[in-house]
């Protein structure tokens, strides 16, 4: 992919954005696309040459019609036919140009979209937690959609217009004198200046409108993703009012933006029609004095009409390009977002042998002013199970995020088989770790796809073996579509236990040497929990396992239990040993046992 180029203060932001896009238009590694670009530009020149010749042919035809001599009439007829042929040739070359260039534009758009998508996945977890998915998606959508339009206008509107203006100026100078050339350039300069000034004003209105549009889309996506929560709290009217407020703000901004377009069109029309009236009056005056022919009058009218046609679109072209640059700049801002967690230069891959995990003096805080972990020390011997328990907010789940290196520690280090995970490649680290999370989120695809996601290239046999290991194959086989069964948005068509088993099957398919069970059964009923605990116990055998638990009854068999409190290791030991200490763990155990007894009594 083209390198990231930082925009300097000396460069206009629009030019810097455009310069960053040009490598996608002229790919160094694709000669065929570069040939298409050159061919399309040659057709632009050819089309414009033919278009300019139409005025000359039309003038010659008119001049030869006036004497009414038979030979001249035949020539005039031939010139009229040539004029029609030139019109057709102009259309032919323009469309051939579009056919040739279409592949270039689509490939440039595709490569840039792929680059942005890849970059978003390389950004740190903090970025995705701080940004709304709907807003990010809207920025990408607008940025990629603007590319094809920008390419068309830049190459096939502005460039041909400049070429035509230069050719017309040269001919006007030799045929009609410098006065008409000066008048033409004054008109063009006035038109461009007026268009730019008004469009810059409109751009600010457009930015406000986009902000409102993005906000409305983000609120809609956020509300729909939390559909169940809305229902739980009877908040449909509240959400509708919240979205209506955002939509109303967008509508007001859109009205201002569209009304400003009327003033732009009025000013542009005044400038072009004033120039047409002045030029035609000048040529008619010269014709009356015998300086110009009737064909000259037709020629000036034809060429100015042809010149005004793209100039009439200049307002739209400038707005489109300006807005496209704004949209692309927003998209490139995502690309330029610095990843919080990056591989060190020349970082080696992680080599996992036995799979021992060690936390040494680990300190961490999501915000610099609020540290969550205060020097955590513990180790998980290879093939053993360590459980981490503690009250909410103690930092249990943060340990899993640090082990996956979603964040870097602010102090201390984490080792896997003696290798500092901050100094190895992230991809190899994450390939060695599997996780069964508390809240399993599935892709809106089939059960088979979600299980196969655990390992790229997995066969159907591999998927079914993993499903059997997770004790979900029977359920899948009982459904009409079996492994092609759709799970719905975030897997909402499945029950909590079924989603957990899919997550277990996915992890089994990955077959990692290190396993994290992050409160994997805390949201399940007792019966389902017992069934899944048996499955989890089976897959944890011969793996280094870290269990983050809320229910202490699920970790009584752990080789070691670490009790966290306020980001510190308060206690550690086996279940029996910790109960004997009669400390925080024993207190938590007694409380949960009492709650369980109360539940049984209430059920009776």
XYZ file of C-alpha atoms in Angstrom:
604
model
C 0.000 0.000 0.000
C 1.151 3.590 -0.528
C 2.989 5.002 2.465
C 1.306 7.268 4.974
C 2.293 10.859 4.213
C 1.938 13.398 6.973
C 0.331 16.677 5.897
C 2.720 19.554 6.541
C 1.613 22.919 7.823
C 2.854 24.549 4.639
C 0.519 22.540 2.444
C -3.182 23.123 2.044
C -5.068 20.293 3.673
C -6.943 19.578 0.440
C -3.771 19.183 -1.598
C -2.210 16.971 1.050
C -5.283 14.732 1.042
C -5.317 14.562 -2.750
C -1.588 13.788 -2.857
C -2.132 10.872 -0.513
C -4.759 9.438 -2.836
C -2.816 9.745 -6.093
C -0.683 6.602 -5.492
C -3.905 4.582 -5.530
C -4.728 6.122 -8.922
C -1.249 5.405 -10.341
C -0.326 2.067 -8.710
C 3.381 1.339 -9.039
C 2.775 -2.410 -9.025
C 0.080 -2.522 -11.725
C 1.238 -1.600 -15.222
C -2.105 -2.486 -16.828
C -3.976 0.104 -14.778
C -1.387 2.783 -15.588
C -1.821 2.025 -19.291
C -5.572 2.505 -18.840
C -4.980 5.910 -17.226
C -2.786 7.055 -20.118
C -5.290 5.761 -22.696
C -8.159 7.532 -20.941
C -6.252 10.833 -20.868
C -5.410 10.527 -24.575
C -9.090 10.034 -25.307
C -9.822 13.178 -23.264
C -7.494 15.184 -25.525
C -8.929 13.579 -28.659
C -12.518 14.187 -27.542
C -11.819 17.838 -26.737
C -10.055 18.338 -30.079
C -13.058 16.950 -31.918
C -15.404 19.119 -29.835
C -13.440 22.270 -30.689
C -13.453 21.366 -34.376
C -17.252 21.330 -34.309
C -17.366 25.122 -33.996
C -14.977 25.620 -36.897
C -16.941 23.208 -39.091
C -20.199 24.891 -38.130
C -18.741 28.341 -38.977
C -17.502 27.113 -42.356
C -20.903 25.634 -43.157
C -22.715 28.881 -42.327
C -20.279 31.027 -44.351
C -20.718 28.831 -47.419
C -24.495 28.842 -47.189
C -24.767 32.608 -47.567
C -23.656 33.072 -51.222
C -26.179 30.407 -52.284
C -23.898 29.088 -55.007
C -24.387 25.445 -55.922
C -20.784 24.320 -55.362
C -20.787 26.149 -52.046
C -24.085 24.484 -51.103
C -22.544 21.060 -51.671
C -19.587 21.994 -49.501
C -21.943 23.347 -46.851
C -23.894 20.078 -46.844
C -20.628 18.157 -46.469
C -19.594 20.419 -43.586
C -22.946 19.926 -41.869
C -22.477 16.173 -42.169
C -18.952 16.572 -40.772
C -20.373 18.613 -37.907
C -22.814 15.817 -37.049
C -19.971 13.301 -37.296
C -17.839 15.397 -34.940
C -20.679 15.524 -32.412
C -20.996 11.745 -32.543
C -17.219 11.297 -32.296
C -17.139 13.491 -29.183
C -19.770 11.313 -27.506
C -17.995 8.144 -28.695
C -14.607 9.177 -27.313
C -16.108 10.313 -24.010
C -17.819 6.977 -23.474
C -14.782 4.956 -24.563
C -12.813 6.994 -22.044
C -15.291 6.036 -19.315
C -15.138 2.361 -20.282
C -11.342 2.320 -20.163
C -11.062 4.292 -16.920
C -13.817 2.540 -14.950
C -11.508 -0.296 -13.863
C -8.927 2.227 -12.643
C -11.441 4.083 -10.484
C -12.974 0.951 -9.033
C -9.583 -0.602 -8.212
C -8.373 2.631 -6.591
C -11.526 2.755 -4.468
C -11.231 -0.909 -3.540
C -7.583 -0.709 -2.541
C -8.139 2.366 -0.400
C -11.188 0.808 1.300
C -9.189 -2.361 2.015
C -6.355 -0.275 3.432
C -8.690 1.647 5.753
C -10.449 -1.540 6.879
C -7.127 -3.228 7.605
C -5.935 -0.162 9.482
C -9.040 -0.078 11.673
C -8.425 -3.662 12.724
C -4.831 -2.789 13.597
C -5.864 -0.020 15.991
C -5.938 -0.622 19.714
C -8.949 -1.632 21.767
C -9.084 1.794 23.419
C -9.808 3.417 20.026
C -12.775 1.135 19.350
C -14.149 1.583 22.856
C -13.968 5.368 22.535
C -15.532 5.558 19.053
C -19.054 4.677 17.983
C -19.188 1.963 15.356
C -21.978 3.722 13.436
C -19.997 6.973 13.261
C -16.825 5.212 12.078
C -18.768 3.279 9.441
C -20.339 6.526 8.175
C -16.932 8.188 7.838
C -15.596 5.237 5.824
C -18.713 5.077 3.643
C -18.564 8.771 2.751
C -14.809 8.667 2.186
C -14.845 5.709 -0.200
C -17.942 6.881 -2.086
C -16.343 10.259 -2.788
C -13.353 8.750 -4.585
C -14.972 7.698 -7.854
C -16.806 11.023 -8.238
C -13.660 13.006 -7.476
C -11.672 11.061 -10.047
C -14.262 11.686 -12.743
C -14.482 15.421 -12.133
C -10.746 15.994 -11.734
C -9.698 14.088 -14.850
C -12.684 14.473 -17.123
C -14.145 17.855 -16.235
C -11.507 20.213 -14.860
C -8.594 19.032 -17.031
C -10.574 19.146 -20.332
C -12.031 22.548 -19.384
C -8.556 24.004 -18.853
C -7.440 22.529 -22.174
C -10.478 23.938 -23.972
C -10.067 27.376 -22.380
C -6.454 27.559 -23.532
C -7.328 26.538 -27.105
C -10.281 28.950 -27.283
C -8.124 31.818 -25.964
C -5.480 31.263 -28.630
C -8.039 31.209 -31.457
C -9.952 34.209 -30.107
C -6.718 36.208 -29.965
C -5.817 35.632 -33.622
C -9.384 35.749 -34.978
C -11.040 38.489 -32.877
C -8.312 40.304 -30.991
C -7.150 40.534 -27.417
C -10.329 42.174 -26.144
C -12.374 38.991 -26.424
C -9.605 36.953 -24.786
C -9.401 39.342 -21.846
C -13.182 39.352 -21.483
C -13.258 35.546 -21.513
C -10.561 35.268 -18.826
C -12.223 37.950 -16.682
C -15.465 36.011 -16.891
C -13.753 32.715 -15.981
C -11.803 34.330 -13.129
C -14.945 36.024 -11.790
C -16.904 32.803 -12.061
C -14.233 30.777 -10.237
C -13.734 33.416 -7.528
C -17.462 33.721 -6.873
C -17.973 29.967 -6.934
C -15.122 29.336 -4.542
C -16.208 32.011 -2.072
C -19.816 30.839 -1.937
C -18.860 27.163 -1.920
C -16.450 27.676 0.982
C -19.350 29.219 2.879
C -21.529 26.292 1.892
C -18.791 23.843 2.917
C -19.083 25.004 6.521
C -22.817 24.449 6.362
C -22.142 21.062 4.791
C -19.739 20.073 7.567
C -22.363 20.957 10.140
C -24.895 18.904 8.186
C -22.494 15.938 8.061
C -21.884 16.165 11.792
C -25.619 16.082 12.371
C -25.990 13.184 9.917
C -23.220 11.227 11.623
C -24.739 11.902 15.026
C -28.188 10.774 13.899
C -26.774 7.589 12.327
C -24.690 6.824 15.430
C -27.701 7.257 17.716
C -29.828 5.031 15.477
C -27.226 2.243 15.346
C -26.549 2.479 19.076
C -30.248 2.309 19.880
C -30.911 -0.645 17.562
C -27.913 -2.581 18.862
C -29.357 -2.154 22.360
C -32.859 -3.171 21.301
C -33.398 -5.460 24.282
C -32.250 -2.846 26.785
C -34.698 -0.358 25.280
C -37.501 -2.885 25.725
C -36.461 -3.710 29.287
C -36.936 -0.083 30.351
C -39.942 0.800 28.148
C -37.759 3.430 26.536
C -39.115 3.304 22.970
C -40.571 6.815 23.176
C -37.402 8.092 24.826
C -35.222 6.621 22.084
C -37.541 7.938 19.371
C -37.400 11.417 20.898
C -33.599 11.177 21.146
C -33.307 10.164 17.496
C -35.923 12.751 16.441
C -33.838 15.490 18.041
C -30.781 14.419 16.083
C -32.826 14.102 12.871
C -34.369 17.550 13.431
C -30.938 19.116 13.828
C -29.840 17.433 10.601
C -32.949 18.657 8.761
C -32.345 22.254 9.862
C -28.714 22.077 8.745
C -29.769 20.508 5.420
C -32.278 23.332 4.770
C -29.565 25.960 5.280
C -27.205 24.056 2.995
C -29.751 23.638 0.187
C -30.928 27.257 0.384
C -27.366 28.473 -0.020
C -27.252 26.513 -3.294
C -29.891 28.807 -4.768
C -27.702 31.886 -4.219
C -24.779 30.111 -5.815
C -26.777 29.208 -8.926
C -28.156 32.740 -9.280
C -24.691 34.327 -9.123
C -23.165 31.839 -11.558
C -25.961 32.329 -14.064
C -25.584 36.120 -13.914
C -21.835 35.957 -14.646
C -22.093 33.517 -17.574
C -25.050 35.245 -19.227
C -23.424 38.661 -18.870
C -20.324 37.310 -20.616
C -22.392 35.677 -23.366
C -24.286 38.911 -23.979
C -21.097 40.989 -24.096
C -19.205 38.598 -26.378
C -22.088 38.163 -28.787
C -22.666 41.922 -28.846
C -18.974 42.476 -29.649
C -18.992 39.979 -32.529
C -22.301 41.265 -33.955
C -20.886 44.799 -33.849
C -17.829 43.573 -35.760
C -20.080 41.773 -38.269
C -22.008 44.995 -38.855
C -18.718 46.715 -39.697
C -17.704 43.904 -42.013
C -14.849 42.702 -39.794
C -16.450 39.346 -38.997
C -18.576 36.908 -40.936
C -21.898 35.403 -39.959
C -20.023 32.166 -39.313
C -17.835 34.021 -36.781
C -20.951 34.933 -34.835
C -21.996 31.287 -34.838
C -18.455 30.187 -33.906
C -18.236 32.445 -30.847
C -21.696 31.382 -29.741
C -20.824 27.697 -30.192
C -17.476 27.844 -28.399
C -18.715 29.942 -25.512
C -21.701 27.620 -25.112
C -19.340 24.650 -25.054
C -17.083 26.422 -22.570
C -19.995 27.431 -20.349
C -21.360 23.895 -20.241
C -18.556 22.551 -17.993
C -18.341 25.921 -16.236
C -22.024 25.631 -15.357
C -21.036 22.420 -13.590
C -18.023 24.037 -11.933
C -19.990 24.918 -8.830
C -21.113 21.331 -8.433
C -17.635 20.083 -9.367
C -15.934 22.341 -6.839
C -18.460 21.415 -4.143
C -18.067 17.739 -4.908
C -14.284 17.862 -4.886
C -14.211 20.036 -1.782
C -16.649 17.757 0.019
C -14.796 14.718 -1.278
C -11.567 16.087 0.165
C -13.312 16.693 3.490
C -14.709 13.160 3.514
C -11.395 11.652 2.456
C -9.511 13.726 5.044
C -11.808 12.339 7.743
C -11.131 8.829 6.467
C -7.372 9.418 6.316
C -7.572 10.748 9.883
C -8.698 7.254 10.870
C -5.762 5.803 8.950
C -3.374 8.208 10.690
C -4.643 7.355 14.158
C -1.648 5.984 15.970
C -2.034 2.474 17.313
C -1.513 2.408 21.052
C -0.041 -1.104 21.000
C 2.556 -1.783 18.289
C 5.211 -4.398 17.727
C 8.746 -3.375 18.587
C 11.022 -3.021 15.531
C 12.306 -6.461 14.572
C 10.110 -8.178 17.180
C 10.515 -11.973 16.985
C 7.575 -14.375 16.980
C 6.473 -15.954 20.254
C 7.550 -19.560 20.647
C 5.320 -21.451 23.059
C 6.639 -24.649 24.510
C 5.258 -25.640 27.883
C 3.038 -22.543 28.113
C 3.994 -21.056 31.485
C 2.486 -17.603 32.154
C 3.989 -15.160 34.652
C 2.887 -11.700 35.797
C 5.792 -9.786 37.350
C 5.033 -6.532 39.176
C 2.326 -5.603 36.642
C 0.930 -2.124 37.004
C -1.761 -0.658 34.785
C -4.455 2.002 34.567
C -6.855 2.848 31.749
C -6.264 6.483 32.628
C -2.900 7.829 33.859
C -4.545 9.361 36.925
C -6.306 6.148 37.988
C -4.200 3.020 38.380
C -6.168 -0.236 38.534
C -3.428 -2.857 39.073
C -0.744 -2.115 41.653
C 2.144 -4.505 41.116
C 0.469 -7.868 40.444
C 2.699 -10.940 40.866
C 1.686 -14.522 40.124
C 2.606 -17.372 37.821
C 0.686 -20.189 36.143
C 2.843 -23.299 35.676
C 2.549 -25.086 32.367
C -0.557 -27.237 32.137
C -1.976 -25.953 35.428
C -5.099 -23.954 36.228
C -5.067 -20.674 38.113
C -8.273 -18.967 39.153
C -8.584 -15.218 39.712
C -11.440 -14.072 41.941
C -12.393 -10.890 43.710
C -15.087 -8.249 43.952
C -16.233 -6.241 40.912
C -13.701 -3.614 39.877
C -10.765 -5.494 41.367
C -9.090 -5.795 37.946
C -9.835 -9.424 37.049
C -10.857 -8.946 33.394
C -8.077 -6.394 32.941
C -5.582 -9.240 33.405
C -7.017 -11.026 30.346
C -6.846 -7.875 28.255
C -3.225 -7.334 29.244
C -2.326 -10.951 28.452
C -3.839 -10.554 24.987
C -1.882 -7.283 24.822
C -4.890 -5.161 23.999
C -3.102 -2.676 26.248
C 0.517 -2.360 27.323
C 1.367 -2.437 31.009
C 2.515 0.804 32.614
C 4.871 -1.121 34.869
C 6.234 -4.630 35.258
C 5.984 -7.270 32.559
C 4.095 -10.372 31.470
C 6.042 -13.446 30.378
C 5.029 -16.501 28.371
C 7.639 -19.234 28.629
C 10.099 -16.573 29.760
C 9.428 -14.263 26.786
C 8.235 -10.710 27.456
C 5.003 -10.371 25.480
C 5.751 -6.672 24.876
C 8.783 -7.684 22.817
C 7.237 -10.339 20.566
C 4.850 -10.132 17.615
C 1.262 -9.546 18.699
C -0.142 -11.898 16.063
C 1.870 -14.868 17.353
C 0.958 -14.028 20.955
C -2.770 -13.992 20.231
C -2.488 -17.140 18.147
C -1.280 -18.942 21.290
C -4.180 -17.834 23.503
C -7.809 -18.876 23.395
C -10.637 -17.294 25.340
C -14.188 -18.207 26.252
C -15.708 -14.858 27.281
C -18.594 -14.155 29.575
C -20.575 -12.433 26.827
C -20.172 -14.396 23.619
C -20.803 -12.189 20.593
C -21.273 -14.086 17.339
C -21.191 -12.944 13.732
C -24.557 -12.628 12.002
C -23.853 -15.734 9.954
C -24.213 -19.480 10.329
C -23.274 -21.648 13.303
C -20.738 -23.385 11.084
C -19.116 -20.090 10.140
C -18.877 -18.964 13.760
C -17.242 -22.205 14.879
C -14.901 -22.260 11.867
C -13.802 -18.732 12.783
C -11.545 -20.319 15.366
C -9.058 -21.439 12.724
C -8.631 -20.156 9.197
C -8.957 -22.961 6.672
C -10.779 -25.374 8.977
C -12.651 -28.147 7.191
C -16.235 -29.205 7.861
C -14.864 -32.271 9.628
C -12.763 -30.073 11.910
C -15.810 -27.952 12.714
C -17.940 -30.975 13.589
C -15.184 -32.462 15.762
C -14.940 -29.191 17.693
C -18.738 -29.059 18.039
C -18.762 -32.561 19.504
C -16.046 -31.567 21.938
C -18.201 -28.638 23.044
C -21.282 -30.889 23.329
C -23.276 -28.852 20.804
C -23.179 -31.136 17.763
C -26.419 -32.852 18.820
C -28.271 -29.564 19.036
C -26.936 -28.427 15.662
C -27.881 -31.727 14.017
C -31.449 -31.357 15.344
C -31.993 -28.030 13.562
C -33.423 -28.019 9.991
C -30.397 -26.275 8.469
C -27.861 -27.861 10.832
C -24.490 -26.088 10.482
C -26.038 -23.609 8.028
C -28.408 -22.332 10.743
C -28.322 -18.539 11.008
C -27.572 -17.235 14.508
C -28.879 -13.679 14.018
C -27.400 -10.340 15.076
C -24.780 -10.999 17.786
C -26.096 -14.582 18.012
C -29.417 -13.528 19.561
C -31.266 -16.481 17.988
C -29.356 -18.830 20.288
C -29.761 -19.263 24.010
C -27.009 -18.278 26.436
C -25.874 -21.872 26.836
C -25.847 -22.475 23.087
C -23.788 -19.362 22.479
C -21.314 -20.436 25.161
C -20.938 -23.845 23.541
C -20.316 -22.218 20.160
C -17.606 -20.124 21.827
C -16.117 -23.249 23.385
C -16.187 -25.069 20.043
C -14.509 -22.103 18.361
C -11.745 -22.163 20.985
C -11.373 -25.943 20.687
C -10.892 -25.525 16.950
C -8.178 -22.942 17.588
C -6.521 -25.441 19.963
C -4.393 -22.902 21.878
C -1.807 -23.920 24.493
C -3.024 -21.110 26.803
C -6.696 -20.775 27.719
C -8.612 -17.940 29.418
C -12.084 -18.551 30.823
C -13.426 -15.085 31.596
C -16.503 -15.675 33.799
C -17.679 -17.988 31.062
C -20.705 -19.298 32.982
C -21.711 -16.426 35.253
C -24.732 -15.505 33.131
C -26.126 -19.052 32.902
C -28.613 -20.967 34.998
C -27.303 -23.614 37.416
C -28.111 -26.620 35.228
C -26.597 -25.161 32.085
C -23.648 -23.926 34.105
C -22.970 -27.402 35.450
C -23.071 -28.907 31.961
C -20.751 -26.268 30.487
C -18.396 -26.470 33.477
C -17.869 -30.146 32.693
C -17.063 -29.242 29.101
C -14.709 -26.451 30.155
C -12.929 -28.750 32.584
C -12.352 -31.239 29.776
C -10.864 -28.683 27.370
C -8.687 -27.159 30.110
C -6.822 -30.420 30.619
C -3.187 -30.253 29.523
C -3.527 -26.510 28.869
C -2.279 -23.578 30.893
C -5.563 -22.093 32.049
C -6.513 -18.823 33.721
C -10.069 -18.807 35.057
C -11.601 -15.434 35.908
C -14.563 -16.309 38.077
C -17.383 -14.713 39.990
C -18.976 -17.886 41.324
C -16.412 -19.512 43.609
C -18.092 -22.906 43.298
C -16.755 -23.148 39.738
C -13.073 -22.905 40.696
C -12.737 -25.121 43.775
C -10.597 -27.580 41.791
C -8.124 -24.954 40.543
C -4.452 -25.642 41.253
C -4.153 -22.147 42.720
C -6.544 -19.309 43.455
C -5.516 -15.640 43.453
C -7.803 -13.216 45.260
C -7.673 -9.640 43.985
C -8.864 -6.658 45.970
C -8.523 -3.062 44.753
C -5.850 -4.034 42.224
C -3.674 -5.972 44.668
C -3.170 -9.662 45.388
C -4.925 -10.002 48.736
C -4.646 -13.781 49.108
C -3.466 -16.815 47.191
C -3.596 -20.567 47.677
C -5.845 -23.548 47.130
C -9.553 -23.580 47.903
C -9.041 -25.529 51.126
C -6.068 -23.437 52.193
C -7.849 -20.134 51.605
C -10.887 -21.269 53.576
C -8.569 -22.182 56.441
C -7.113 -18.645 56.438
C -10.614 -17.305 57.176
C -9.863 -14.154 55.174
C -11.437 -12.389 52.192
C -11.883 -15.599 50.177
C -13.561 -17.352 53.102
C -15.864 -14.357 53.523
C -16.811 -14.406 49.827
C -17.386 -18.174 49.992
C -19.634 -17.899 53.044
C -21.671 -15.118 51.435
C -22.200 -17.050 48.189
C -23.132 -20.215 50.076
C -25.687 -18.277 52.103
C -27.141 -16.775 48.912
C -27.359 -20.251 47.368
C -29.194 -21.599 50.418
C -31.625 -18.679 50.342
C -32.309 -19.405 46.675
C -33.050 -23.065 47.436
C -35.386 -22.154 50.296
C -37.188 -19.602 48.135
C -37.599 -22.197 45.383
C -39.164 -24.646 47.812
